[in-house]
Amino acid sequence: MALEYATLGRTGMEVSRIGFGCAGLGNEYGGLGDDEAVAAVHHALDQGINYFDTSTYYGRGLSEQRLGLALEGQRDQIVLATKGGRFDAPLETGFDFSYDSIIAMCEASLRRLRTDRVDVYQLHDIEFGDKEVVFGEALPALIDLKAAGKALHIGVTGYPLPLLVEAVENFPLDVVLSYCRYNLMDRSLQTDLIPVAQRRGTAVINGSILHMGLISERGPQDWHPATDRIKDVSARLREHCRDAGIALSTLGVQFALANDDIEVTLLGSSRISTLDSALAAAAQGPPPEDLLSEVEAVIGPENFNLAWASGRPEHWEPSVAGSTAV
């Protein structure tokens, strides 16, 4: 398929509107060999994808190592984005947004990625940090990394939108990434974050367009942080689509990619077959209006934009106050 391209905010970089999410290269979704990982990256490049998003956290460095290996000799053909601040599994201890940590983690990422600079360096899931540290140390560290040429552009990532909005409004960020906030079930990215980002010239990256499995034929894993209400809505949607012969995941991909206000939508496909399936769905264009209206009726207007708790309680959105952090 012929991919569409967009300018990434005010950076001037031309990026494929479909990006390659590299969590799978770190075996986050199952075992993957080095050769398979490299082949998946090369296949994505062959399809015209040039935006690759990874993190220190994915496979605790494994994703970056494999991506660096795959990009040898092709580094300048892509827009390379990675993240720091999150480094280990336990949510209570797996984050360090101190100034020195962000500088050191970026340097380590550069070594694993086999490059002297990244195009985009982001703070990973800032809702798990103390805001005074994130805003007072980590974000100034990003600005210094940019001044030093180690990161050409900078940004933040996370789930709770109010915190991301505050960061975009108060710092010169080039990109902002959220996940599970623009899809068939949750469109709050469009109303809550995109207007602020556009006013500030900050590019918007959208991840987890299948709602971390809620919008899929298989359904979510047991660990999924959504509330029971959200999971019940997902189950009804899944059952309806199965009975009606509707390919739910295909519809989900088509819906997310139809939003021109989002510069890059990430597909987290580490295997060639799943990447090709997603690209085939995208090639069909936006979903038919009648089909979209049908599934929206199943979801119900009262069930759109339901969020769950993520990170420190002080960062939770009002609608999930009192829930358990994930």
mmCIF file of C-alpha atoms in Angstrom:
data_model
loop_
_atom_site.group_PDB
_atom_site.id
_atom_site.type_symbol
_atom_site.label_atom_id
_atom_site.label_comp_id
_atom_site.label_asym_id
_atom_site.label_seq_id
_atom_site.Cartn_x
_atom_site.Cartn_y
_atom_site.Cartn_z
ATOM 1 C CA MET A 1 0.000 0.000 0.000
ATOM 2 C CA ALA A 2 1.079 3.594 -0.517
ATOM 3 C CA LEU A 3 1.494 5.145 2.908
ATOM 4 C CA GLU A 4 0.506 8.688 3.726
ATOM 5 C CA TYR A 5 3.051 11.083 5.206
ATOM 6 C CA ALA A 6 2.736 14.139 7.426
ATOM 7 C CA THR A 7 4.961 16.844 8.857
ATOM 8 C CA LEU A 8 5.697 16.107 12.509
ATOM 9 C CA GLY A 9 4.451 19.258 14.213
ATOM 10 C CA ARG A 10 6.952 22.078 13.959
ATOM 11 C CA THR A 11 9.955 19.750 13.546
ATOM 12 C CA GLY A 12 9.936 19.852 9.749
ATOM 13 C CA MET A 13 10.412 16.070 9.625
ATOM 14 C CA GLU A 14 8.266 14.105 7.220
ATOM 15 C CA VAL A 15 6.947 10.962 8.858
ATOM 16 C CA SER A 16 4.784 8.052 7.818
ATOM 17 C CA ARG A 17 1.359 8.438 9.407
ATOM 18 C CA ILE A 18 1.683 4.789 10.393
ATOM 19 C CA GLY A 19 4.537 4.254 12.819
ATOM 20 C CA PHE A 20 6.176 1.072 14.058
ATOM 21 C CA GLY A 21 5.730 0.549 17.798
ATOM 22 C CA CYS A 22 8.739 -1.427 18.993
ATOM 23 C CA ALA A 23 7.579 -2.894 22.312
ATOM 24 C CA GLY A 24 7.301 -6.284 20.632
ATOM 25 C CA LEU A 25 10.974 -6.172 19.692
ATOM 26 C CA GLY A 26 11.624 -6.392 23.431
ATOM 27 C CA ASN A 27 9.513 -9.559 23.743
ATOM 28 C CA GLU A 28 6.786 -7.680 25.588
ATOM 29 C CA TYR A 29 4.115 -9.708 23.757
ATOM 30 C CA GLY A 30 5.878 -13.057 23.547
ATOM 31 C CA GLY A 31 9.174 -14.552 22.487
ATOM 32 C CA LEU A 32 10.840 -13.225 19.358
ATOM 33 C CA GLY A 33 14.265 -14.134 18.010
ATOM 34 C CA ASP A 34 16.845 -11.588 16.904
ATOM 35 C CA ASP A 35 16.497 -12.589 13.260
ATOM 36 C CA GLU A 36 12.703 -12.264 13.412
ATOM 37 C CA ALA A 37 12.988 -8.848 15.029
ATOM 38 C CA VAL A 38 15.425 -7.552 12.433
ATOM 39 C CA ALA A 39 13.305 -8.972 9.601
ATOM 40 C CA ALA A 40 10.204 -7.219 10.958
ATOM 41 C CA VAL A 41 11.992 -3.870 11.039
ATOM 42 C CA HIS A 42 13.313 -4.324 7.509
ATOM 43 C CA HIS A 43 9.857 -5.311 6.285
ATOM 44 C CA ALA A 44 8.351 -2.190 7.838
ATOM 45 C CA LEU A 45 10.989 -0.082 6.087
ATOM 46 C CA ASP A 46 10.170 -1.801 2.794
ATOM 47 C CA GLN A 47 6.500 -0.845 3.259
ATOM 48 C CA GLY A 48 7.437 2.827 3.626
ATOM 49 C CA ILE A 49 7.212 3.119 7.413
ATOM 50 C CA ASN A 50 9.847 5.550 8.653
ATOM 51 C CA TYR A 51 8.754 6.350 12.228
ATOM 52 C CA PHE A 52 10.045 3.891 14.832
ATOM 53 C CA ASP A 53 9.108 4.293 18.495
ATOM 54 C CA THR A 54 10.960 2.340 21.177
ATOM 55 C CA SER A 55 11.944 2.743 24.839
ATOM 56 C CA THR A 56 14.563 1.795 27.385
ATOM 57 C CA TYR A 57 11.745 -0.043 29.158
ATOM 58 C CA TYR A 58 10.799 -2.392 26.302
ATOM 59 C CA GLY A 59 12.614 -5.604 27.107
ATOM 60 C CA ARG A 60 14.810 -3.552 29.499
ATOM 61 C CA GLY A 61 16.999 -2.439 26.608
ATOM 62 C CA LEU A 62 16.402 -5.410 24.289
ATOM 63 C CA SER A 63 14.088 -3.503 21.950
ATOM 64 C CA GLU A 64 16.640 -0.722 21.503
ATOM 65 C CA GLN A 65 19.446 -3.237 20.959
ATOM 66 C CA ARG A 66 17.520 -5.062 18.251
ATOM 67 C CA LEU A 67 16.373 -1.863 16.584
ATOM 68 C CA GLY A 68 19.947 -0.567 16.540
ATOM 69 C CA LEU A 69 21.087 -3.806 14.946
ATOM 70 C CA ALA A 70 18.342 -3.690 12.323
ATOM 71 C CA LEU A 71 19.054 -0.068 11.403
ATOM 72 C CA GLU A 72 22.777 -0.426 10.761
ATOM 73 C CA GLY A 73 23.436 1.359 7.494
ATOM 74 C CA GLN A 74 19.860 2.673 7.378
ATOM 75 C CA ARG A 75 19.776 5.023 10.371
ATOM 76 C CA ASP A 76 19.338 8.168 8.273
ATOM 77 C CA GLN A 77 16.314 6.740 6.479
ATOM 78 C CA ILE A 78 14.120 6.828 9.567
ATOM 79 C CA VAL A 79 12.798 9.033 12.334
ATOM 80 C CA LEU A 80 14.001 7.350 15.520
ATOM 81 C CA ALA A 81 12.127 7.923 18.777
ATOM 82 C CA THR A 82 12.865 6.439 22.186
ATOM 83 C CA LYS A 83 11.997 7.103 25.815
ATOM 84 C CA GLY A 84 13.572 7.319 29.242
ATOM 85 C CA GLY A 85 12.508 7.569 32.855
ATOM 86 C CA ARG A 86 10.947 4.104 33.024
ATOM 87 C CA PHE A 87 13.385 1.238 33.302
ATOM 88 C CA ASP A 88 12.011 -1.724 35.248
ATOM 89 C CA ALA A 89 8.814 -3.643 35.886
ATOM 90 C CA PRO A 90 7.724 -2.765 39.457
ATOM 91 C CA LEU A 91 5.530 0.312 39.173
ATOM 92 C CA GLU A 92 6.605 1.579 42.577
ATOM 93 C CA THR A 93 10.352 1.535 41.830
ATOM 94 C CA GLY A 94 10.673 1.295 38.061
ATOM 95 C CA PHE A 95 10.786 5.021 37.377
ATOM 96 C CA ASP A 96 13.460 7.668 37.854
ATOM 97 C CA PHE A 97 12.768 11.134 36.449
ATOM 98 C CA SER A 98 15.703 12.858 38.140
ATOM 99 C CA TYR A 99 17.872 15.080 35.959
ATOM 100 C CA ASP A 100 20.962 12.859 36.136
ATOM 101 C CA SER A 101 18.958 9.722 35.426
ATOM 102 C CA ILE A 102 17.394 11.138 32.255
ATOM 103 C CA ILE A 103 20.778 12.258 30.933
ATOM 104 C CA ALA A 104 22.349 8.871 31.714
ATOM 105 C CA MET A 105 19.450 6.890 30.272
ATOM 106 C CA CYS A 106 19.588 8.830 27.024
ATOM 107 C CA GLU A 107 23.325 8.169 26.714
ATOM 108 C CA ALA A 108 22.725 4.450 27.308
ATOM 109 C CA SER A 109 19.959 4.414 24.701
ATOM 110 C CA LEU A 110 22.267 5.974 22.136
ATOM 111 C CA ARG A 111 24.789 3.185 22.710
ATOM 112 C CA ARG A 112 22.179 0.466 22.327
ATOM 113 C CA LEU A 113 20.718 2.114 19.236
ATOM 114 C CA ARG A 114 24.200 2.534 17.709
ATOM 115 C CA THR A 115 23.722 6.200 16.945
ATOM 116 C CA ASP A 116 24.966 9.576 18.129
ATOM 117 C CA ARG A 117 21.503 11.133 18.377
ATOM 118 C CA VAL A 118 17.811 10.286 18.398
ATOM 119 C CA ASP A 119 15.258 12.278 16.461
ATOM 120 C CA VAL A 120 12.795 12.247 19.351
ATOM 121 C CA TYR A 121 13.525 11.619 23.038
ATOM 122 C CA GLN A 122 10.548 11.322 25.372
ATOM 123 C CA LEU A 123 9.796 10.844 29.048
ATOM 124 C CA HIS A 124 8.021 7.516 29.465
ATOM 125 C CA ASP A 125 4.682 7.536 31.332
ATOM 126 C CA ILE A 126 5.127 10.710 33.353
ATOM 127 C CA GLU A 127 2.055 9.994 35.500
ATOM 128 C CA PHE A 128 4.197 7.597 37.539
ATOM 129 C CA GLY A 129 6.524 10.386 38.635
ATOM 130 C CA ASP A 130 6.358 13.166 41.200
ATOM 131 C CA LYS A 131 5.284 16.205 39.187
ATOM 132 C CA GLU A 132 7.858 18.394 40.897
ATOM 133 C CA VAL A 133 10.602 16.043 39.719
ATOM 134 C CA VAL A 134 9.145 15.518 36.229
ATOM 135 C CA PHE A 135 8.631 19.235 35.626
ATOM 136 C CA GLY A 136 11.588 20.468 37.676
ATOM 137 C CA GLU A 137 14.269 17.967 36.617
ATOM 138 C CA ALA A 138 13.270 15.606 33.808
ATOM 139 C CA LEU A 139 11.868 18.177 31.400
ATOM 140 C CA PRO A 140 14.868 20.535 31.888
ATOM 141 C CA ALA A 141 17.071 17.486 31.187
ATOM 142 C CA LEU A 142 15.259 17.004 27.869
ATOM 143 C CA ILE A 143 15.851 20.645 26.990
ATOM 144 C CA ASP A 144 19.570 20.231 27.738
ATOM 145 C CA LEU A 145 19.766 17.031 25.676
ATOM 146 C CA LYS A 146 18.236 18.924 22.787
ATOM 147 C CA ALA A 147 20.717 21.771 23.188
ATOM 148 C CA ALA A 148 23.562 19.229 23.140
ATOM 149 C CA GLY A 149 22.285 17.612 19.927
ATOM 150 C CA LYS A 150 21.717 14.232 21.585
ATOM 151 C CA ALA A 151 17.968 14.575 21.035
ATOM 152 C CA LEU A 152 16.876 16.620 18.043
ATOM 153 C CA HIS A 153 13.315 16.883 19.368
ATOM 154 C CA ILE A 154 11.686 16.159 22.732
ATOM 155 C CA GLY A 155 8.367 15.051 24.183
ATOM 156 C CA VAL A 156 6.408 13.279 26.878
ATOM 157 C CA THR A 157 4.209 10.197 26.963
ATOM 158 C CA GLY A 158 1.494 8.970 29.281
ATOM 159 C CA TYR A 159 -2.136 8.008 29.778
ATOM 160 C CA PRO A 160 -3.881 10.726 31.882
ATOM 161 C CA LEU A 161 -4.605 13.604 29.535
ATOM 162 C CA PRO A 162 -4.726 16.512 32.027
ATOM 163 C CA LEU A 163 -1.087 15.937 32.988
ATOM 164 C CA LEU A 164 -0.027 15.777 29.338
ATOM 165 C CA VAL A 165 -1.950 18.982 28.622
ATOM 166 C CA GLU A 166 -0.135 20.729 31.484
ATOM 167 C CA ALA A 167 3.247 19.600 30.169
ATOM 168 C CA VAL A 168 2.467 20.738 26.621
ATOM 169 C CA GLU A 169 1.230 24.104 27.835
ATOM 170 C CA ASN A 170 4.286 24.814 29.978
ATOM 171 C CA PHE A 171 7.259 23.392 28.074
ATOM 172 C CA PRO A 172 8.545 23.651 24.472
ATOM 173 C CA LEU A 173 7.665 20.077 23.561
ATOM 174 C CA ASP A 174 7.862 18.867 19.986
ATOM 175 C CA VAL A 175 5.722 15.738 20.438
ATOM 176 C CA VAL A 176 3.244 14.279 22.894
ATOM 177 C CA LEU A 177 2.257 10.615 22.900
ATOM 178 C CA SER A 178 -0.748 9.049 24.569
ATOM 179 C CA TYR A 179 -2.246 5.603 24.273
ATOM 180 C CA CYS A 180 -5.774 4.184 24.460
ATOM 181 C CA ARG A 181 -7.191 7.708 24.143
ATOM 182 C CA TYR A 182 -8.289 7.747 20.501
ATOM 183 C CA ASN A 183 -10.077 4.631 19.304
ATOM 184 C CA LEU A 184 -13.574 3.238 18.854
ATOM 185 C CA MET A 185 -14.290 3.401 22.596
ATOM 186 C CA ASP A 186 -12.346 6.478 23.751
ATOM 187 C CA ARG A 187 -12.033 9.652 21.642
ATOM 188 C CA SER A 188 -10.952 12.024 24.435
ATOM 189 C CA LEU A 189 -7.620 12.722 22.739
ATOM 190 C CA GLN A 190 -9.552 14.698 20.131
ATOM 191 C CA THR A 191 -11.314 16.967 22.597
ATOM 192 C CA ASP A 192 -8.851 17.214 25.484
ATOM 193 C CA LEU A 193 -5.331 17.182 24.041
ATOM 194 C CA ILE A 194 -5.291 17.816 20.292
ATOM 195 C CA PRO A 195 -6.556 21.430 20.456
ATOM 196 C CA VAL A 196 -3.830 22.378 22.954
ATOM 197 C CA ALA A 197 -1.157 20.532 20.987
ATOM 198 C CA GLN A 198 -2.155 22.208 17.738
ATOM 199 C CA ARG A 199 -2.064 25.635 19.363
ATOM 200 C CA ARG A 200 1.429 24.948 20.677
ATOM 201 C CA GLY A 201 2.717 23.318 17.475
ATOM 202 C CA THR A 202 3.230 19.992 19.244
ATOM 203 C CA ALA A 203 2.790 16.825 17.188
ATOM 204 C CA VAL A 204 0.419 14.141 18.492
ATOM 205 C CA ILE A 205 1.315 10.432 18.482
ATOM 206 C CA ASN A 206 -1.419 7.854 19.119
ATOM 207 C CA GLY A 207 -0.672 4.402 20.531
ATOM 208 C CA SER A 208 -2.650 1.289 21.483
ATOM 209 C CA ILE A 209 -5.394 1.943 18.966
ATOM 210 C CA LEU A 210 -7.056 -1.383 19.805
ATOM 211 C CA HIS A 211 -7.355 -0.247 23.441
ATOM 212 C CA MET A 212 -4.735 -2.765 24.609
ATOM 213 C CA GLY A 213 -6.853 -5.636 23.308
ATOM 214 C CA LEU A 214 -10.321 -4.384 24.293
ATOM 215 C CA ILE A 215 -11.055 -3.732 20.605
ATOM 216 C CA SER A 216 -10.007 -7.094 19.229
ATOM 217 C CA GLU A 217 -11.480 -10.479 18.475
ATOM 218 C CA ARG A 218 -9.389 -12.062 21.218
ATOM 219 C CA GLY A 219 -10.198 -9.580 23.966
ATOM 220 C CA PRO A 220 -7.985 -8.133 26.708
ATOM 221 C CA GLN A 221 -5.464 -9.990 28.846
ATOM 222 C CA ASP A 222 -6.264 -10.623 32.505
ATOM 223 C CA TRP A 223 -3.878 -7.850 33.574
ATOM 224 C CA HIS A 224 -5.724 -5.165 31.617
ATOM 225 C CA PRO A 225 -6.270 -2.145 33.910
ATOM 226 C CA ALA A 226 -9.712 -1.180 32.615
ATOM 227 C CA THR A 227 -12.678 -1.112 34.984
ATOM 228 C CA ASP A 228 -15.280 -3.867 34.919
ATOM 229 C CA ARG A 229 -17.685 -1.502 33.185
ATOM 230 C CA ILE A 230 -15.245 -0.877 30.338
ATOM 231 C CA LYS A 231 -14.521 -4.593 30.005
ATOM 232 C CA ASP A 232 -18.263 -5.362 29.911
ATOM 233 C CA VAL A 233 -18.751 -2.856 27.083
ATOM 234 C CA SER A 234 -15.836 -4.438 25.255
ATOM 235 C CA ALA A 235 -17.352 -7.899 25.655
ATOM 236 C CA ARG A 236 -20.693 -6.721 24.240
ATOM 237 C CA LEU A 237 -18.944 -5.086 21.313
ATOM 238 C CA ARG A 238 -16.888 -8.190 20.637
ATOM 239 C CA GLU A 239 -19.929 -10.464 20.768
ATOM 240 C CA HIS A 240 -21.941 -8.225 18.453
ATOM 241 C CA CYS A 241 -19.169 -8.017 15.872
ATOM 242 C CA ARG A 242 -18.596 -11.761 15.984
ATOM 243 C CA ASP A 243 -22.298 -12.479 15.431
ATOM 244 C CA ALA A 244 -22.530 -9.843 12.672
ATOM 245 C CA GLY A 245 -19.397 -11.024 10.896
ATOM 246 C CA ILE A 246 -17.622 -7.715 11.497
ATOM 247 C CA ALA A 247 -13.830 -7.762 11.765
ATOM 248 C CA LEU A 248 -13.546 -5.675 14.928
ATOM 249 C CA SER A 249 -9.781 -5.147 14.867
ATOM 250 C CA THR A 250 -9.918 -4.110 11.209
ATOM 251 C CA LEU A 251 -12.603 -1.577 12.023
ATOM 252 C CA GLY A 252 -10.515 -0.310 14.938
ATOM 253 C CA VAL A 253 -7.433 0.240 12.770
ATOM 254 C CA GLN A 254 -9.451 2.000 10.082
ATOM 255 C CA PHE A 255 -11.151 4.295 12.579
ATOM 256 C CA ALA A 256 -7.941 5.395 14.292
ATOM 257 C CA LEU A 257 -6.077 6.050 11.056
ATOM 258 C CA ALA A 258 -8.853 8.226 9.634
ATOM 259 C CA ASN A 259 -7.996 11.108 11.997
ATOM 260 C CA ASP A 260 -5.848 13.643 10.147
ATOM 261 C CA ASP A 261 -5.241 15.624 13.350
ATOM 262 C CA ILE A 262 -2.944 12.838 14.568
ATOM 263 C CA GLU A 263 0.432 12.905 12.853
ATOM 264 C CA VAL A 264 1.520 9.337 13.672
ATOM 265 C CA THR A 265 -0.522 6.308 14.696
ATOM 266 C CA LEU A 266 1.587 3.466 16.064
ATOM 267 C CA LEU A 267 1.030 -0.143 15.077
ATOM 268 C CA GLY A 268 2.584 -2.427 17.663
ATOM 269 C CA SER A 269 3.257 -5.316 15.306
ATOM 270 C CA SER A 270 6.562 -7.110 15.744
ATOM 271 C CA ARG A 271 5.735 -9.962 13.372
ATOM 272 C CA ILE A 272 5.522 -9.522 9.621
ATOM 273 C CA SER A 273 2.170 -11.307 9.346
ATOM 274 C CA THR A 274 0.427 -9.104 11.907
ATOM 275 C CA LEU A 275 1.984 -5.960 10.456
ATOM 276 C CA ASP A 276 0.760 -6.902 6.994
ATOM 277 C CA SER A 277 -2.745 -7.568 8.344
ATOM 278 C CA ALA A 278 -2.864 -4.118 9.933
ATOM 279 C CA LEU A 279 -1.536 -2.454 6.785
ATOM 280 C CA ALA A 280 -4.127 -4.304 4.699
ATOM 281 C CA ALA A 281 -6.857 -3.005 6.985
ATOM 282 C CA ALA A 282 -5.482 0.526 6.711
ATOM 283 C CA ALA A 283 -5.397 0.277 2.912
ATOM 284 C CA GLN A 284 -9.188 -0.102 2.857
ATOM 285 C CA GLY A 285 -9.597 3.489 4.048
ATOM 286 C CA PRO A 286 -12.000 4.857 6.658
ATOM 287 C CA PRO A 287 -14.720 2.534 7.970
ATOM 288 C CA PRO A 288 -18.163 2.730 6.311
ATOM 289 C CA GLU A 289 -20.404 5.175 8.172
ATOM 290 C CA ASP A 290 -23.242 2.700 8.576
ATOM 291 C CA LEU A 291 -20.924 0.109 10.081
ATOM 292 C CA LEU A 292 -19.375 2.671 12.404
ATOM 293 C CA SER A 293 -22.804 3.850 13.534
ATOM 294 C CA GLU A 294 -23.778 0.259 14.240
ATOM 295 C CA VAL A 295 -20.878 -0.431 16.577
ATOM 296 C CA GLU A 296 -21.216 2.976 18.228
ATOM 297 C CA ALA A 297 -24.814 2.096 19.086
ATOM 298 C CA VAL A 298 -23.611 -1.126 20.688
ATOM 299 C CA ILE A 299 -21.060 0.789 22.781
ATOM 300 C CA GLY A 300 -23.696 3.324 23.807
ATOM 301 C CA PRO A 301 -23.174 7.093 24.136
ATOM 302 C CA GLU A 302 -22.887 6.832 27.924
ATOM 303 C CA ASN A 303 -19.876 4.517 27.577
ATOM 304 C CA PHE A 304 -17.567 6.604 25.420
ATOM 305 C CA ASN A 305 -14.368 8.088 26.861
ATOM 306 C CA LEU A 306 -14.360 6.007 30.027
ATOM 307 C CA ALA A 307 -10.889 6.079 31.589
ATOM 308 C CA TRP A 308 -9.097 3.988 34.189
ATOM 309 C CA ALA A 309 -6.598 4.872 36.898
ATOM 310 C CA SER A 310 -2.944 5.063 35.908
ATOM 311 C CA GLY A 311 0.044 6.332 37.850
ATOM 312 C CA ARG A 312 0.063 8.333 41.050
ATOM 313 C CA PRO A 313 -3.385 9.194 42.450
ATOM 314 C CA GLU A 314 -2.733 12.922 42.119
ATOM 315 C CA HIS A 315 -2.586 12.456 38.340
ATOM 316 C CA TRP A 316 -5.804 10.469 37.988
ATOM 317 C CA GLU A 317 -8.579 12.016 35.986
ATOM 318 C CA PRO A 318 -11.675 13.077 37.956
ATOM 319 C CA SER A 319 -13.803 10.319 36.454
ATOM 320 C CA VAL A 320 -11.587 7.591 37.941
ATOM 321 C CA ALA A 321 -10.852 9.148 41.333
ATOM 322 C CA GLY A 322 -11.163 6.460 43.964
ATOM 323 C CA SER A 323 -10.062 3.657 41.641
ATOM 324 C CA THR A 324 -6.940 1.552 42.109
ATOM 325 C CA ALA A 325 -3.751 2.661 40.349
ATOM 326 C CA VAL A 326 -2.236 0.424 37.700
#
